[in-house]
XYZ file of N, CA and C in Angstrom:
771
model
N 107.509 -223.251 -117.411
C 107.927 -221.951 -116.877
C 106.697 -221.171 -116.421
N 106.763 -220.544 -115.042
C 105.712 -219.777 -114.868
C 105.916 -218.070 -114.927
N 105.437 -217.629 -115.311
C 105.309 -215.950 -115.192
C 104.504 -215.549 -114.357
N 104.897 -214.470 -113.605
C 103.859 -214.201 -112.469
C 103.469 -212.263 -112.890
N 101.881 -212.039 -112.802
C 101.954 -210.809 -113.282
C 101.455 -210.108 -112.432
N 101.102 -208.522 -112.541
C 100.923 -207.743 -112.079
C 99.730 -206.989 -112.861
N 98.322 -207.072 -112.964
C 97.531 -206.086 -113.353
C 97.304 -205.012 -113.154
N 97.079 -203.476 -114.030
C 96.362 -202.268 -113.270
C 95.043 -202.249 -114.251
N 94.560 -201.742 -113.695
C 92.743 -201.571 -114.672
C 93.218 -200.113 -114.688
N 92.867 -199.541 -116.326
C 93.347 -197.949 -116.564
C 92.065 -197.279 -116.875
N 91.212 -198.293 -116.951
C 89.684 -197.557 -116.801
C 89.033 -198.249 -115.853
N 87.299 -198.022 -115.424
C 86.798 -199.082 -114.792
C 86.530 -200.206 -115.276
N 86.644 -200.951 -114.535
C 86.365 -202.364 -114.776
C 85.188 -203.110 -114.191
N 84.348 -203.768 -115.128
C 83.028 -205.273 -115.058
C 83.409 -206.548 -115.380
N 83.756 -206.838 -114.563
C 83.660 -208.508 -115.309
C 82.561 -209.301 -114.311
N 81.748 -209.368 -115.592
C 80.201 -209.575 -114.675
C 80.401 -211.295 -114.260
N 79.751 -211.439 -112.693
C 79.305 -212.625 -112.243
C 78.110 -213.382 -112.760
N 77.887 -213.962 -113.856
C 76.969 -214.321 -114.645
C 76.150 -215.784 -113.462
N 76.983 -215.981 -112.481
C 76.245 -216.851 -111.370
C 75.329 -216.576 -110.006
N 74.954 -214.932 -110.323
C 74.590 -214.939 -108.745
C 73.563 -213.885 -109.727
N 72.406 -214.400 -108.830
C 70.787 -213.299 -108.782
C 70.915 -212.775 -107.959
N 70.790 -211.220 -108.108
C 70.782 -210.229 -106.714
C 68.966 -210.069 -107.044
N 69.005 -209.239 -105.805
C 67.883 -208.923 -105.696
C 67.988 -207.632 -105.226
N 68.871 -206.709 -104.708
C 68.882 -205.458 -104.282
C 69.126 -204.591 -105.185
N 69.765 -203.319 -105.146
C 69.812 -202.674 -105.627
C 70.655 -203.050 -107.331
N 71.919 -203.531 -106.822
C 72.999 -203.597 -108.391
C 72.289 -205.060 -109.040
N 72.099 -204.779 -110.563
C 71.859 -205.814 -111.056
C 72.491 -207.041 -111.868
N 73.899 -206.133 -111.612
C 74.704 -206.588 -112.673
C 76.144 -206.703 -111.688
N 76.672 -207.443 -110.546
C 77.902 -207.702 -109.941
C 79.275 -208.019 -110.473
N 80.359 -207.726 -109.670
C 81.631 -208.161 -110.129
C 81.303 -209.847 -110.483
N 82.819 -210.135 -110.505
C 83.079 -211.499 -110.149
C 83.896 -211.252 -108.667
N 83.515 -212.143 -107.524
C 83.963 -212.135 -106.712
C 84.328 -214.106 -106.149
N 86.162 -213.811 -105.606
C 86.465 -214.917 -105.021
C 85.621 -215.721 -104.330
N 85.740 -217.596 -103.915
C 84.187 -217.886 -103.193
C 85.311 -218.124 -102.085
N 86.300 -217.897 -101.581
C 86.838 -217.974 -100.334
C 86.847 -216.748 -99.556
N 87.140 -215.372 -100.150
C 87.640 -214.443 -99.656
C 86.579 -213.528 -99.694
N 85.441 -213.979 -100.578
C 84.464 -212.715 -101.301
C 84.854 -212.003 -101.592
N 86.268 -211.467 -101.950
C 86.614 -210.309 -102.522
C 86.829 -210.685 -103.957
N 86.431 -209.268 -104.682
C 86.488 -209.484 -106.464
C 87.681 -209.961 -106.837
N 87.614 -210.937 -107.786
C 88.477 -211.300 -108.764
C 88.204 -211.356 -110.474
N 89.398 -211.424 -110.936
C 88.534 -211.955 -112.661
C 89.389 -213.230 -112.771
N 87.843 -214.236 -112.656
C 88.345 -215.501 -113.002
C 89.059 -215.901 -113.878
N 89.654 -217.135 -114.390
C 90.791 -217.297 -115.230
C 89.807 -217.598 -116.628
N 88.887 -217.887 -116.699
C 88.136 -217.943 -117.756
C 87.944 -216.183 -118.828
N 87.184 -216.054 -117.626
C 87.321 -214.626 -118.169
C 88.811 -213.901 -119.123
N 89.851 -214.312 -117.694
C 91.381 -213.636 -118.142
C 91.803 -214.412 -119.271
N 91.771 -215.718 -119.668
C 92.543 -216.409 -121.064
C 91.610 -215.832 -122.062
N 90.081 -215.953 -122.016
C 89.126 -215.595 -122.881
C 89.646 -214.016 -123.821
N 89.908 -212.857 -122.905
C 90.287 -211.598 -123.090
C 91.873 -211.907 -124.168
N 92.768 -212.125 -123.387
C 93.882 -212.041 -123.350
C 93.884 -213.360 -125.506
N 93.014 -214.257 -125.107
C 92.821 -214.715 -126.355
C 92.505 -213.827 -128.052
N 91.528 -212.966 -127.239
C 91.122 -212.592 -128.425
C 91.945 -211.134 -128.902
N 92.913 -210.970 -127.705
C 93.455 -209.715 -127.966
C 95.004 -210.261 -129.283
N 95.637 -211.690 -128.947
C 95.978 -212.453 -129.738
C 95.614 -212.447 -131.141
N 94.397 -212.686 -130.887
C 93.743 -213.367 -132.556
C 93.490 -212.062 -133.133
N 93.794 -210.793 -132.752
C 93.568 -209.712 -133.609
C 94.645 -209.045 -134.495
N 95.927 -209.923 -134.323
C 97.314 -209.607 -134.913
C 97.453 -211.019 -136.048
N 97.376 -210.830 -136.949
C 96.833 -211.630 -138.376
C 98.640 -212.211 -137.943
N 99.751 -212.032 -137.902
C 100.946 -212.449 -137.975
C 101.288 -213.617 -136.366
N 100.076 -213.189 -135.445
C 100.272 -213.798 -134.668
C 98.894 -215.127 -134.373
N 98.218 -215.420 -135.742
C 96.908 -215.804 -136.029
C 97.729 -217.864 -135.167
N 98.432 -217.988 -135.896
C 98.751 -219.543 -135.640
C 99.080 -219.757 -134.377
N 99.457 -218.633 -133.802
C 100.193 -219.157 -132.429
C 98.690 -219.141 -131.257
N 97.515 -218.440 -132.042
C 96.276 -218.429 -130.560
C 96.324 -220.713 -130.514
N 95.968 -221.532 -131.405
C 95.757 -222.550 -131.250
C 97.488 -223.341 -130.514
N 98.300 -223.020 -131.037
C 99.607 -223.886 -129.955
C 99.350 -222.772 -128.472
N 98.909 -222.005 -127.893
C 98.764 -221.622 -126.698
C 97.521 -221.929 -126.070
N 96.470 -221.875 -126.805
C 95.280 -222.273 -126.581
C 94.431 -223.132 -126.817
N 95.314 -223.747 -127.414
C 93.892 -225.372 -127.585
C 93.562 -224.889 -129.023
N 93.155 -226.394 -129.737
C 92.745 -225.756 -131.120
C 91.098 -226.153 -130.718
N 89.872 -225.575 -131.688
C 88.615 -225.133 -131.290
C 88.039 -226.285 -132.968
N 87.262 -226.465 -132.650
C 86.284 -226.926 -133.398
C 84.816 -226.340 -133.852
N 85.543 -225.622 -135.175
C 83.952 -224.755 -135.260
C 83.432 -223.591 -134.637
N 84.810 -223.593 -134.076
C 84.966 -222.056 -132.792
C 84.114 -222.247 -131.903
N 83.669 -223.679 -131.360
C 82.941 -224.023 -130.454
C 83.625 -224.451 -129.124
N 83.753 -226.035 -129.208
C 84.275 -226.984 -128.802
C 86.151 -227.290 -128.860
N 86.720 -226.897 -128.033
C 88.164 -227.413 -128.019
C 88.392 -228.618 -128.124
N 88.941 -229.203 -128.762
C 89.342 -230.373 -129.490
C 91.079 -231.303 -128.467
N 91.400 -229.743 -129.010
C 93.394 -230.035 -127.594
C 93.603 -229.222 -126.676
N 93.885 -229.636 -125.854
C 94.514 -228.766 -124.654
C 95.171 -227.757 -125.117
N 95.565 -226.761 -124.567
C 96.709 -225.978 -124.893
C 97.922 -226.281 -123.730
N 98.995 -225.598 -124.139
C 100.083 -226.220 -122.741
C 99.939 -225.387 -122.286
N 99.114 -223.561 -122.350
C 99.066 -222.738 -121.081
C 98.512 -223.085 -120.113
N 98.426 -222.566 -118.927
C 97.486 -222.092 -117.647
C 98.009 -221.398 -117.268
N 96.695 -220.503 -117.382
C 95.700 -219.656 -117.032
C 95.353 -219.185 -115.580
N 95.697 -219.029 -114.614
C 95.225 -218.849 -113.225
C 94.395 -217.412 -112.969
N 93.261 -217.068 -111.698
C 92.277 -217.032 -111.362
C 93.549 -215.127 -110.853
N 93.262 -214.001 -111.490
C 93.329 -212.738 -110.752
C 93.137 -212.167 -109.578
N 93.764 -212.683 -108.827
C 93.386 -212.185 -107.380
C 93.696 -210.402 -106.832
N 92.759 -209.982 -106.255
C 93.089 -208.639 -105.958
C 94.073 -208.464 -105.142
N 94.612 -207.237 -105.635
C 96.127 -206.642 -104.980
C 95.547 -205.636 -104.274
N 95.226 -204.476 -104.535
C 95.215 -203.375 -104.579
C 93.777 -202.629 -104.691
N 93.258 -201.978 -103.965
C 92.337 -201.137 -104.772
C 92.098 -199.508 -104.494
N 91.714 -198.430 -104.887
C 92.100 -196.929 -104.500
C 90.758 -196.662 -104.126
N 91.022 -195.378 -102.750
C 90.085 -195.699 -102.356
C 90.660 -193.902 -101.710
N 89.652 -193.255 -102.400
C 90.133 -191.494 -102.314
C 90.286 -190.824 -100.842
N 90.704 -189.848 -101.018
C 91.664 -189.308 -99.612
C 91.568 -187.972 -99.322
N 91.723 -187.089 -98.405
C 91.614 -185.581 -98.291
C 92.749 -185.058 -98.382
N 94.020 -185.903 -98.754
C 95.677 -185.203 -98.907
C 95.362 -185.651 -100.317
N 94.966 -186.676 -101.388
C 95.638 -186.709 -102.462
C 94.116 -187.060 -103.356
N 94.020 -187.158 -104.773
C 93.155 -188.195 -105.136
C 92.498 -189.724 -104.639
N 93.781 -189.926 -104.628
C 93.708 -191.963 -103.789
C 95.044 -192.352 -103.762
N 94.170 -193.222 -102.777
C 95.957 -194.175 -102.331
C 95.231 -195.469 -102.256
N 96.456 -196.237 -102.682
C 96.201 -197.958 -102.854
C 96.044 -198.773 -102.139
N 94.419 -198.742 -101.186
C 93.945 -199.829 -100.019
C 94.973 -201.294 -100.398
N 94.982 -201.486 -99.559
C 95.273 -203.895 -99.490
C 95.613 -203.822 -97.762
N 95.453 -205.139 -97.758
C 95.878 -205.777 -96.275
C 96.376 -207.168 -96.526
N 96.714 -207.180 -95.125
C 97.809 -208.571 -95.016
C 97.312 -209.631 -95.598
N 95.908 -210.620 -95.757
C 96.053 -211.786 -96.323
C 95.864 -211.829 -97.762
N 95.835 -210.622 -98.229
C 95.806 -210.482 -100.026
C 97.979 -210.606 -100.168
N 98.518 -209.845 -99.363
C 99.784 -209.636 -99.813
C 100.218 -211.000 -99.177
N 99.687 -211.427 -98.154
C 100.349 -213.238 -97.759
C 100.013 -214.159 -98.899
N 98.560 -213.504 -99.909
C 98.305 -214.489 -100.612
C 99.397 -214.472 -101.992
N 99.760 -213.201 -102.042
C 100.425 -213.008 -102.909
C 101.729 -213.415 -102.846
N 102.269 -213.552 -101.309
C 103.617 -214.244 -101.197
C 103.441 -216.032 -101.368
N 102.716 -216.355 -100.892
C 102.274 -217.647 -100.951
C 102.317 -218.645 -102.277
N 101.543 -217.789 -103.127
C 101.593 -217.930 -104.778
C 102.925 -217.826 -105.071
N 103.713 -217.506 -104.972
C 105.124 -216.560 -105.439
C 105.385 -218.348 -104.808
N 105.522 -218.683 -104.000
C 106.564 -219.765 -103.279
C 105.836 -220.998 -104.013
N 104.256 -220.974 -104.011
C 103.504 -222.840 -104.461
C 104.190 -222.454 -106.053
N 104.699 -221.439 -106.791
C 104.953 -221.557 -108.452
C 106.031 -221.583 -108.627
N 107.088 -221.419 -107.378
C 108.180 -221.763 -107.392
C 109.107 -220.231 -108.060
N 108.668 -219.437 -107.594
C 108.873 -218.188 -108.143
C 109.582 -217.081 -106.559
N 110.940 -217.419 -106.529
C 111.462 -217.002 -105.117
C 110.907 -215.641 -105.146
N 110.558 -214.976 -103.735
C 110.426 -213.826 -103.716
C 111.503 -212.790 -102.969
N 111.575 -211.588 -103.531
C 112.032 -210.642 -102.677
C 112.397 -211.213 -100.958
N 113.544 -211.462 -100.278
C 113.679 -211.741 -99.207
C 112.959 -211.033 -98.127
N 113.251 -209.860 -98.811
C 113.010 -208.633 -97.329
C 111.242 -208.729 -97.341
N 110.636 -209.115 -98.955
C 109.526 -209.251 -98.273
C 108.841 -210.289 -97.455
N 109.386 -211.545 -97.158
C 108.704 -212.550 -96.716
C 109.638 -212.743 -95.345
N 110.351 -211.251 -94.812
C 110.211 -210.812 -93.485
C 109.581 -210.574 -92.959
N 108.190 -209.801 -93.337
C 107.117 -208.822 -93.087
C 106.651 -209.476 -91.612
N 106.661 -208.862 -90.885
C 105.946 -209.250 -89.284
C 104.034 -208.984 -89.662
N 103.563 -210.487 -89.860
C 102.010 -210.281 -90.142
C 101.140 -210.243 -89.428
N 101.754 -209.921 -87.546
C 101.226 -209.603 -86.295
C 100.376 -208.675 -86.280
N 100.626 -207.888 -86.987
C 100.391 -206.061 -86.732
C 99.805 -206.007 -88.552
N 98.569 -205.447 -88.047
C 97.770 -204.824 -89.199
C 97.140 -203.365 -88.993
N 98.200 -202.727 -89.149
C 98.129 -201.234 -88.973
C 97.715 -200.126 -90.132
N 97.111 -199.211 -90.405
C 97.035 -198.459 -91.394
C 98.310 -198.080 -91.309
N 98.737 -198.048 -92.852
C 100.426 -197.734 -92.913
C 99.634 -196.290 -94.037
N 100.296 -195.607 -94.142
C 100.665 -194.545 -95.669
C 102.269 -194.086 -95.119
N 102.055 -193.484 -96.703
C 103.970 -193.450 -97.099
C 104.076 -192.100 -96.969
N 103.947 -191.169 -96.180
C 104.193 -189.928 -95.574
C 104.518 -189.756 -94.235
N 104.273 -188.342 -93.963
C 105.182 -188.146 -92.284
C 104.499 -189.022 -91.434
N 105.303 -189.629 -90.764
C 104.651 -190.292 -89.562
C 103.810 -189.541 -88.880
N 103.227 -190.048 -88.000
C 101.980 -189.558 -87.115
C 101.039 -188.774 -87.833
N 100.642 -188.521 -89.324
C 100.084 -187.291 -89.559
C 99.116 -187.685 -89.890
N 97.252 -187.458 -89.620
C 95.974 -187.567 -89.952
C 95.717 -187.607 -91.271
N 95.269 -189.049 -91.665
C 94.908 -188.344 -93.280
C 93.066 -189.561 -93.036
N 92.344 -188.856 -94.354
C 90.647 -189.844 -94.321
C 91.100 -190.268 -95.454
N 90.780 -191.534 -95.563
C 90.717 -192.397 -96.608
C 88.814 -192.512 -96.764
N 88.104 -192.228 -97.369
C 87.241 -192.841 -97.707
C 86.271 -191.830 -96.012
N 86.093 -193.040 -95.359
C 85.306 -192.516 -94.491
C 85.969 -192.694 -92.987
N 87.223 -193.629 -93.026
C 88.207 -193.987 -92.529
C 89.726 -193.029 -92.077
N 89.885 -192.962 -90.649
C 90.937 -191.991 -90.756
C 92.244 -192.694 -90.431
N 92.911 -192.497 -90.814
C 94.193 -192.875 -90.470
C 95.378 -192.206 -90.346
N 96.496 -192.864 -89.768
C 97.589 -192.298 -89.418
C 99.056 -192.650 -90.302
N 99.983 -191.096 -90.777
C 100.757 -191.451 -91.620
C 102.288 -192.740 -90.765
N 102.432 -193.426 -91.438
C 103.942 -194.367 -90.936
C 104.913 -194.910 -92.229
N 106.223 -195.235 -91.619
C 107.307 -195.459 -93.362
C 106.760 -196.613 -93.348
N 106.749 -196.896 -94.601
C 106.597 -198.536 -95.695
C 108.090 -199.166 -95.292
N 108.747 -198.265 -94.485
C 110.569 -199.270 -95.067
C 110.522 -200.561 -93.827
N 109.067 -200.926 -93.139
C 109.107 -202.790 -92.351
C 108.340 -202.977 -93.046
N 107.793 -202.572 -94.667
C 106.743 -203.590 -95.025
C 107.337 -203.361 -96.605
N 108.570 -203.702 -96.814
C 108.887 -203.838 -97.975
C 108.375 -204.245 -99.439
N 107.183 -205.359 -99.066
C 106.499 -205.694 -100.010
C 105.384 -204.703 -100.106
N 105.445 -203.634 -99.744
C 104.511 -202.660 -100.388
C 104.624 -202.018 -101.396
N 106.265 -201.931 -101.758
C 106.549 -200.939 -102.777
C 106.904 -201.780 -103.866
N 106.283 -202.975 -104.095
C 105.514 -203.864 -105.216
C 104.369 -203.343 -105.758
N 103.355 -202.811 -104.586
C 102.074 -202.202 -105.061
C 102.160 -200.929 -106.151
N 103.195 -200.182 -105.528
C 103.352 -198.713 -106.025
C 103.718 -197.873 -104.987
N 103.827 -196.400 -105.342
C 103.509 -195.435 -104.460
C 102.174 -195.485 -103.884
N 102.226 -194.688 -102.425
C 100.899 -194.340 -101.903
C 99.862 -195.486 -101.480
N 100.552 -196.399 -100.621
C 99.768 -197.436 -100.419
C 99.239 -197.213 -99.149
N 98.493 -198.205 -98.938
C 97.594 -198.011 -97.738
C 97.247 -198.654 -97.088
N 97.469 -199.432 -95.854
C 97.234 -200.924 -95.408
C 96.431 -200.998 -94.563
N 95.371 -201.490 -94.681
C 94.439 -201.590 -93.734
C 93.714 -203.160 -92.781
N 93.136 -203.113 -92.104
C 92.638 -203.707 -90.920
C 92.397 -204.868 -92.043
N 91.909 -206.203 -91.948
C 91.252 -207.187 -92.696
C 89.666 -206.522 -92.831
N 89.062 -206.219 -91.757
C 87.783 -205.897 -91.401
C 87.142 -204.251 -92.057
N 88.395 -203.495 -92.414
C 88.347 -202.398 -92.955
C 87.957 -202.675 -94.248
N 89.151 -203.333 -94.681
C 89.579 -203.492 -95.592
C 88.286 -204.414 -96.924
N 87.943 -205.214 -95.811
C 86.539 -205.906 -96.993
C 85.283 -205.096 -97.014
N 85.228 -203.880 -95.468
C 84.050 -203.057 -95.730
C 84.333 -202.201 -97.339
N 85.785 -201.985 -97.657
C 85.919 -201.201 -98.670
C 85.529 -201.643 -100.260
N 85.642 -203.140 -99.786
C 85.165 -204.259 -101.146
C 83.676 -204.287 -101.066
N 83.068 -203.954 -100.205
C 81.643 -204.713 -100.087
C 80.789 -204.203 -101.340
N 79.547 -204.779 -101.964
C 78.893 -203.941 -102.673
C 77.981 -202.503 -102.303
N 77.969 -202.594 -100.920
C 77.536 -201.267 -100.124
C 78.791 -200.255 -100.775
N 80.059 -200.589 -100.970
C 81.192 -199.373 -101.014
C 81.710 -199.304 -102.816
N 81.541 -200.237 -103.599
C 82.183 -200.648 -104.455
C 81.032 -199.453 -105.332
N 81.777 -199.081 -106.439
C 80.999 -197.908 -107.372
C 79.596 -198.629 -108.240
N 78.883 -197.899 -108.506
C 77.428 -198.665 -109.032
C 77.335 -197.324 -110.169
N 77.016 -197.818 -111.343
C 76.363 -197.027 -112.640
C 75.312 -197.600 -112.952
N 74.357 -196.631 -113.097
C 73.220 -196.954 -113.294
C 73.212 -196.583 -115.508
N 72.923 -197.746 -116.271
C 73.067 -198.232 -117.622
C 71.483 -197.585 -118.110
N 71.474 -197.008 -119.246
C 70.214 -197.458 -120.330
C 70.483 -198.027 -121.083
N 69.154 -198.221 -121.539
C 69.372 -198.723 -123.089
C 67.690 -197.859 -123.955
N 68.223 -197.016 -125.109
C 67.258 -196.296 -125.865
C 66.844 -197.276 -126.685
N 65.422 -196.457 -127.398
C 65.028 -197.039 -128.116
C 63.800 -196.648 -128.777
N 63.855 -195.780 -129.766
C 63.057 -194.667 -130.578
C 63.448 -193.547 -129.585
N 64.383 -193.639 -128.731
C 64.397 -191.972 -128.331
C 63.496 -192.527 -126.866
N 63.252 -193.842 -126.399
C 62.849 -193.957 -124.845
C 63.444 -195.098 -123.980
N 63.290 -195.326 -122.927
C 64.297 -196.097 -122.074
C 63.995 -197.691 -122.258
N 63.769 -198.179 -122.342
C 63.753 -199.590 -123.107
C 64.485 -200.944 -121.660
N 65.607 -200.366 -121.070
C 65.780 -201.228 -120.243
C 66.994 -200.286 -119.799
N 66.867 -199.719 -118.051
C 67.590 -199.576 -116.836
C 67.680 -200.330 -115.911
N 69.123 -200.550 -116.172
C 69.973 -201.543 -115.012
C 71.002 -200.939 -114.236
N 71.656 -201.233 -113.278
C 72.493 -201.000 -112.336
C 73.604 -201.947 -112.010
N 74.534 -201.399 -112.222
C 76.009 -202.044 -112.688
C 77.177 -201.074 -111.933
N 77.579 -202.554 -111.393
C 78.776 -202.586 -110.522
C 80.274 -202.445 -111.008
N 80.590 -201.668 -110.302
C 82.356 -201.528 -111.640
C 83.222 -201.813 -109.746
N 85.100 -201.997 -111.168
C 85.566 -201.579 -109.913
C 86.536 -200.485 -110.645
N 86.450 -199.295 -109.827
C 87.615 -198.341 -110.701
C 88.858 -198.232 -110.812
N 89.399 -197.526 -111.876
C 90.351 -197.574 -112.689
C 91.921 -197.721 -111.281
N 92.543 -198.062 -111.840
C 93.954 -197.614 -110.676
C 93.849 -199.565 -109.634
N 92.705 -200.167 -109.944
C 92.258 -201.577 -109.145
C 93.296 -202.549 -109.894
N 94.580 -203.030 -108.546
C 95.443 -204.376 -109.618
C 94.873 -205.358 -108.913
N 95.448 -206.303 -109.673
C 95.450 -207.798 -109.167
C 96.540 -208.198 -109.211
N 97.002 -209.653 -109.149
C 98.029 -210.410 -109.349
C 97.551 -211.537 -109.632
N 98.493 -212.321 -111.121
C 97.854 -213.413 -111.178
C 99.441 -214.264 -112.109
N 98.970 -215.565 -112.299
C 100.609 -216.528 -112.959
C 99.883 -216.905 -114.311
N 100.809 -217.327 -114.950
C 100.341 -217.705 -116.675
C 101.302 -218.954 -116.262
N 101.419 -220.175 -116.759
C 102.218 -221.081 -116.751
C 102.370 -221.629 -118.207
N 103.643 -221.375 -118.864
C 103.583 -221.571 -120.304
C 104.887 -220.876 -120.652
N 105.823 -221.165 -121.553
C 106.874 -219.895 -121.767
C 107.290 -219.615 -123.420
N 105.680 -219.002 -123.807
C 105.779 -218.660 -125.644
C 106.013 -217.036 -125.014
N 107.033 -216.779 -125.921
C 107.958 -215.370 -126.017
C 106.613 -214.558 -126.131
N 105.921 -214.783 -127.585
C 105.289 -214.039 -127.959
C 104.151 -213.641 -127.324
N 103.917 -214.614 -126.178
C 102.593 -214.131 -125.263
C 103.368 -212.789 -124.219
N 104.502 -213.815 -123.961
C 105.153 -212.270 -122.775
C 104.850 -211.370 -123.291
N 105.522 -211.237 -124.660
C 105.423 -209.848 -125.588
C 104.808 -209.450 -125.503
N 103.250 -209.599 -125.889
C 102.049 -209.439 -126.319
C 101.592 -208.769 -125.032
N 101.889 -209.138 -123.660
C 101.447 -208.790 -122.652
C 101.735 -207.627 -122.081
N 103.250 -207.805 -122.331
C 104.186 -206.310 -121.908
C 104.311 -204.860 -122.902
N 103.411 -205.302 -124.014
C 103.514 -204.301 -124.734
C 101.996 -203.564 -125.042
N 101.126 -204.312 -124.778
C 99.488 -203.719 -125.489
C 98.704 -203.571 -123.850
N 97.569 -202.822 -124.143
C 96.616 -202.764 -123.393
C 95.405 -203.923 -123.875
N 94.991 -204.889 -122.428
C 94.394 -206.084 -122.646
C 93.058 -205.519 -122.046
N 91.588 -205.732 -123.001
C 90.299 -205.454 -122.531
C 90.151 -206.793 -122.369
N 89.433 -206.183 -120.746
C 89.038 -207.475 -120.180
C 87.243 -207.484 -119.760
N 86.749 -208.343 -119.724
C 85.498 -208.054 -119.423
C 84.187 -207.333 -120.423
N 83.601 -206.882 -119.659
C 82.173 -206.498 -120.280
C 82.389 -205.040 -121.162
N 81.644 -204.296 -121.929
C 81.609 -202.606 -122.096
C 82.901 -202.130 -122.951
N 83.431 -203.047 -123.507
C 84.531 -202.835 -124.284
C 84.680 -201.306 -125.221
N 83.338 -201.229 -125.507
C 83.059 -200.096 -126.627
C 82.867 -198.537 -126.217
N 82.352 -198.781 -124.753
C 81.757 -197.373 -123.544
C 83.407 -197.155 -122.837
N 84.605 -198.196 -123.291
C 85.977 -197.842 -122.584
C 86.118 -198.407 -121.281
N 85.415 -199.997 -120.838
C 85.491 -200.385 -119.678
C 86.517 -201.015 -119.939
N 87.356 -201.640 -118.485
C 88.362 -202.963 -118.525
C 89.667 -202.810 -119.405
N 90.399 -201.825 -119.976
C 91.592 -201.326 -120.283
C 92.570 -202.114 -119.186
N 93.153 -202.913 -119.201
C 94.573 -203.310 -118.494
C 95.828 -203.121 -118.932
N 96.343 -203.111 -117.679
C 98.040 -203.071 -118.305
C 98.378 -204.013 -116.997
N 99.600 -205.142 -118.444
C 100.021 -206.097 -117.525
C 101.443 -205.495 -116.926
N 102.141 -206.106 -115.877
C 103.688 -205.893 -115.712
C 104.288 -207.353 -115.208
N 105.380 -207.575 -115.705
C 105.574 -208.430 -115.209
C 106.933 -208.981 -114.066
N 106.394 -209.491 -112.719
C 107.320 -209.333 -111.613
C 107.979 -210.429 -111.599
């Protein structure tokens, strides 16, 4: 059985790329897709999280090894588990506005990718959405037609969501943009940067520069496996994912479509 989910990040989120040396400014990067370059959190990362959020419910202690492989020494996995795990692909990301706080950037080959997935897992989708005419990549928002709004640095024009049905999967207040827009908004030129210390007697010891992506950022991703208690587990708690657990990074909430 596959489950197909829906992420929101309720704080910012790191899930650091432990494979790439920058040399510019951020020292510390997302994880980003190697097809699309746009951020994802790999599936390592996502079972890793989602594991240990498991193993912290003493009543639900036996079931981390029948979902996950049993471990040797808490090293080495020994058995398979019968889950998988698949790779978070971005849905969504907010990207602030002069009518509201933010509205929820995506474009067409994240939501094709997302229909696509839906059909290879065997998971029918919404009809009306895999109508969508993917000719036309227009800035859409969900207000009066024709009306000026800036996204970011970007202006656009208001039009109805009711020919792009699979938008109101995303949420309210979405925002559809160009392909070409749309990855300037991912790039690490646009993506938020915190600059980190670390003290030490009261002096700076080590400043780094760290890449987030902020709070309100979904993904979509499938679990293939059908233990009740993981649904549960999913639909009911907030899952830390990633780096900064303790400073309040990577807070998720799953949903499931």
């Amino acid at each position: 059985m596959n489950t197909f989910w829906k992420l929101t990040a309720k704080t910012n989120l790191h899930v650091g790329n432990e494979n790439t040396t920058n040399y510019g400014l951020v020292d510390r990067s997302v994880q980003r897709e190697a097809l699309s370059g746009l951020p994802c959190i790999h599936s390592s990362s996502l079972k890793g999280a989602i594991k240990d959020q498991l193993a912290e419910h003493p009543e639900l202690k036996d079931k981390v090894e029948k979902i996950f492989g049993s471990d040797k020494n808490g090293k080495q996995a020994e058995g398979k588990g019968p889950h998988i795990f698949f790779d978070a692909q971005l849905l969504s990301i907010p990207v602030q506005s002069d009518k509201q706080p933010f509205y929820r950037a995506t474009y067409p080959f994240l939501l094709s990718s997302f229909l696509e997935k839906l059909t290879l897992f065997s998971i029918p989708p919404d009809p009306l959405w895999a109508s969508i005419d993917w000719n036309d990549a227009p800035v859409v928002f969900n207000f009066a037609s024709g009306e000026k709004v800036m996204l970011g640095e970007k202006e656009g024009e208001g039009a109805s969501c009711a020919s792009f049905p699979v938008l109101k999967m995303i949420g309210e207040d979405v925002a559809l943009f160009s392909d070409k827009d749309f990855k300037e908004i991912c790039s690490d030129e646009e993506l938020p940067i915190i600059a980190r210390n670390q003290l030490k007697n009261g002096k700076s010891n080590m400043l780094w520069y760290e890449q987030v992506l902020p709070r309100e950022t979904q993904f979509f991703t499938v679990i293939s496996g059908d233990d009740p208690d993981l649904v549960k587990l999913l639909k009911s708690e907030i899952i830390q994912i990633g780096a900064n657990a303790t400073i309040g990074y990577g807070y998720c909430k799953f949903e499931q479509l």
